PDB file of C-alpha atoms in Angstrom:
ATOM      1  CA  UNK A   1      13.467 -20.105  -0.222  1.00 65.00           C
ATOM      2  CA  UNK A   2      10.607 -20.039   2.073  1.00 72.00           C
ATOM      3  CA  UNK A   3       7.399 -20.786   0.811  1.00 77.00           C
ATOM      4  CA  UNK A   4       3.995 -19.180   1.735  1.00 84.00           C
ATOM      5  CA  UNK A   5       0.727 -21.230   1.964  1.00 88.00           C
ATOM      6  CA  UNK A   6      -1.864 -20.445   0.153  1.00 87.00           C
ATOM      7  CA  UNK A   7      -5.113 -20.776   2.164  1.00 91.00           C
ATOM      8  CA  UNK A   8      -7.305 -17.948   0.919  1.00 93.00           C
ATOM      9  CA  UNK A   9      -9.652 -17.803  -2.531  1.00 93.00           C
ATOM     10  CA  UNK A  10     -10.842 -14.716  -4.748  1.00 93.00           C
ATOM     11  CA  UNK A  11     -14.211 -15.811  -6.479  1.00 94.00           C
ATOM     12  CA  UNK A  12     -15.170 -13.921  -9.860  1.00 94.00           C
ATOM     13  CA  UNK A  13     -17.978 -13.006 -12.152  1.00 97.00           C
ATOM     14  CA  UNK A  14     -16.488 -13.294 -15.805  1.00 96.00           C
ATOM     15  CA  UNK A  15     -18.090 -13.533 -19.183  1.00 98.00           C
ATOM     16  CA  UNK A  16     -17.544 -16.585 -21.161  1.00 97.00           C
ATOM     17  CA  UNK A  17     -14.979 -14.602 -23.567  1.00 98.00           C
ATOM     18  CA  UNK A  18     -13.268 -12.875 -20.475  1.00 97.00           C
ATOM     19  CA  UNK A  19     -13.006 -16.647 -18.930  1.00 97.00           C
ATOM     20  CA  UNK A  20     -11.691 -18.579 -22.339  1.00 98.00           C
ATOM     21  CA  UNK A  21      -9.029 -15.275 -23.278  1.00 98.00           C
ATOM     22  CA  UNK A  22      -7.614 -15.104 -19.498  1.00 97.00           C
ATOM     23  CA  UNK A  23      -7.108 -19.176 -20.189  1.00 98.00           C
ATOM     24  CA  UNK A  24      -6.070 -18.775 -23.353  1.00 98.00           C
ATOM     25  CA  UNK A  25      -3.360 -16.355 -22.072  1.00 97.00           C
ATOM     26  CA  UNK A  26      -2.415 -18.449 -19.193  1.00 97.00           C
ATOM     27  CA  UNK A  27      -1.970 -21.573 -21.437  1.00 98.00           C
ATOM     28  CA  UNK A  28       0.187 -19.816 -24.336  1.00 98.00           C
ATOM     29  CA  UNK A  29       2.527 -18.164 -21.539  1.00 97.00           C
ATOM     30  CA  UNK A  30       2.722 -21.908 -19.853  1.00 98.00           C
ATOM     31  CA  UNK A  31       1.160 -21.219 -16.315  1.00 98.00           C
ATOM     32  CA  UNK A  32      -1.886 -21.878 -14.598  1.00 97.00           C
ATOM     33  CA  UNK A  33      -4.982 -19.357 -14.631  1.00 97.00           C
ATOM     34  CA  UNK A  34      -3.843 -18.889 -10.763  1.00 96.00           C
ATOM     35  CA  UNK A  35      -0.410 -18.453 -11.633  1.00 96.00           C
ATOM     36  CA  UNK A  36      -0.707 -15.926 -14.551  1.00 97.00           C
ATOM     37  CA  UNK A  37      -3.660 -13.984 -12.704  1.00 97.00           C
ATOM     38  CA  UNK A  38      -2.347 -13.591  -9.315  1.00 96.00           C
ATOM     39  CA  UNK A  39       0.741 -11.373 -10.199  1.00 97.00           C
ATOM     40  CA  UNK A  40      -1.318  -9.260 -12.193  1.00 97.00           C
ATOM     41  CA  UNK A  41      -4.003  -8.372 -10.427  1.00 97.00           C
ATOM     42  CA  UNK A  42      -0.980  -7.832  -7.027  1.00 97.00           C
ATOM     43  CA  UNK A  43       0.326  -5.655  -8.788  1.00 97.00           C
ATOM     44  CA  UNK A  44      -2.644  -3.499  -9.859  1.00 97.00           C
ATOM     45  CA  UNK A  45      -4.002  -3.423  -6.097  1.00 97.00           C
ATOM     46  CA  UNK A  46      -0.291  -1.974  -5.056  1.00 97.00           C
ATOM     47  CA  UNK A  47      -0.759   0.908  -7.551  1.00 95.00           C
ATOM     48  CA  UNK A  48      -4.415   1.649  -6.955  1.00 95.00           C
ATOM     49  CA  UNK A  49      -3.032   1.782  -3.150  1.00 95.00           C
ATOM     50  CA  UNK A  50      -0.140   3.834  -3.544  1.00 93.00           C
ATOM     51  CA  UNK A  51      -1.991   6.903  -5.922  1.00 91.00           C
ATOM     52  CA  UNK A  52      -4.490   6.911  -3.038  1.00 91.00           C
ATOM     53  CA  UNK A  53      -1.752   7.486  -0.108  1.00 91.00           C
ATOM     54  CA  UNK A  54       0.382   9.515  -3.274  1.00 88.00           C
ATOM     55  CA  UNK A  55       0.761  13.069  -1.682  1.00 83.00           C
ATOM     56  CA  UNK A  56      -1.076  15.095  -4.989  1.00 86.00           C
ATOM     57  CA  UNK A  57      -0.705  18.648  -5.350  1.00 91.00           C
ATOM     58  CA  UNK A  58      -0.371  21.578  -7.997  1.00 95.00           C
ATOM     59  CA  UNK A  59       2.947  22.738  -8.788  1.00 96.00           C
ATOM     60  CA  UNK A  60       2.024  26.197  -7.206  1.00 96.00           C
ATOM     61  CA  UNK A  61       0.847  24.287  -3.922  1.00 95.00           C
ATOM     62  CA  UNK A  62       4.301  22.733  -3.829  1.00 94.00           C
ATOM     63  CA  UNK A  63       6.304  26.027  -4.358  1.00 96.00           C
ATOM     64  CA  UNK A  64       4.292  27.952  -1.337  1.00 96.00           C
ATOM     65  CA  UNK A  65       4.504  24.694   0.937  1.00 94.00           C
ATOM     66  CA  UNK A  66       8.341  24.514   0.239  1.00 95.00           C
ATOM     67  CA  UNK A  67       8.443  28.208   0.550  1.00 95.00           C
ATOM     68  CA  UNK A  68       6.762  28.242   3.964  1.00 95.00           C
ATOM     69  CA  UNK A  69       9.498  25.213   5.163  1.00 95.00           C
ATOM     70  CA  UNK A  70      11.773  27.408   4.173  1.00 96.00           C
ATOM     71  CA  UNK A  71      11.252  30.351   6.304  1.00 95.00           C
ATOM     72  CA  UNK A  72      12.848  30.410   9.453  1.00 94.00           C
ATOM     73  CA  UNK A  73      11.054  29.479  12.511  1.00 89.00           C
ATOM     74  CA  UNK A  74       9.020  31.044  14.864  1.00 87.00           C
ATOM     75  CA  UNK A  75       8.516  31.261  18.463  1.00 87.00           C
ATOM     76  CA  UNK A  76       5.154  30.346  19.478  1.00 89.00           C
ATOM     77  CA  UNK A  77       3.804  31.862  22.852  1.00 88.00           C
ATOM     78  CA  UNK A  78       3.665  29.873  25.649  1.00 89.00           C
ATOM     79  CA  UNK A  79       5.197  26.568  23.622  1.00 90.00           C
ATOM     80  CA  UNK A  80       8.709  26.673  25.362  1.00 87.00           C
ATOM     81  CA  UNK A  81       6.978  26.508  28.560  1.00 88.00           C
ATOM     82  CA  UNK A  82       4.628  23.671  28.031  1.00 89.00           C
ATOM     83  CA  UNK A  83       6.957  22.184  26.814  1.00 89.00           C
ATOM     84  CA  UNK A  84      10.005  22.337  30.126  1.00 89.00           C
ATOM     85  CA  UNK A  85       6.018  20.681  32.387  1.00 89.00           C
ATOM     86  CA  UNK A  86       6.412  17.683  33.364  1.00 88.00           C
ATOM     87  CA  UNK A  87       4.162  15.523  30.813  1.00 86.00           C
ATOM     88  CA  UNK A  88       1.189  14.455  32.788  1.00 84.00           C
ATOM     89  CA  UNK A  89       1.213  10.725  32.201  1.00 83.00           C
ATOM     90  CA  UNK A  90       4.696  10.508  33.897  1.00 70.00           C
ATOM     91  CA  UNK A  91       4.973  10.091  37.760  1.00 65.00           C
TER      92      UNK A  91
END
């Protein structure tokens, strides 16, 4: 198994209870404050991440846009031909 160096640090403002419980926690589960912090706080930054890039919409939104994939397609004016030009960054 490969192993990744870790050459980075994440500095933080905690109060004295916030400090002692995360120890506390890191010392009953038998791992280091690093060790028992780092997964957690991964993991949080991947969900905040993914419900930002998370397509949202209303259930009604979703019906029309499936709807509209749905219908058959349309010739657009002018496309076919554009599209038979040579493209003009080729020589």
């Amino acid at each position: 198994m490969a192993t990744t160096t870790k050459s980075e640090r994440l500095e933080l403002r905690l109060t004295a209870d916030q400090k002692q419980n995360i120890e506390q926690a890191a010392a009953i589960s038998g791992r280091s404050v690093t060790e028992f912090s780092v997964p957690l706080l991964v993991e949080e930054a991947g969900q905040v991440i993914r419900q930002e890039r998370q397509l949202r919409m209303s259930k009604q939104a979703w019906d029309s846009f499936n709807a509209i994939l749905d219908e058959p397609a349309k010739s657009v004016a002018g496309l076919a031909d554009l599209l038979r030009r040579p493209a003009v960054f080729s020589e």
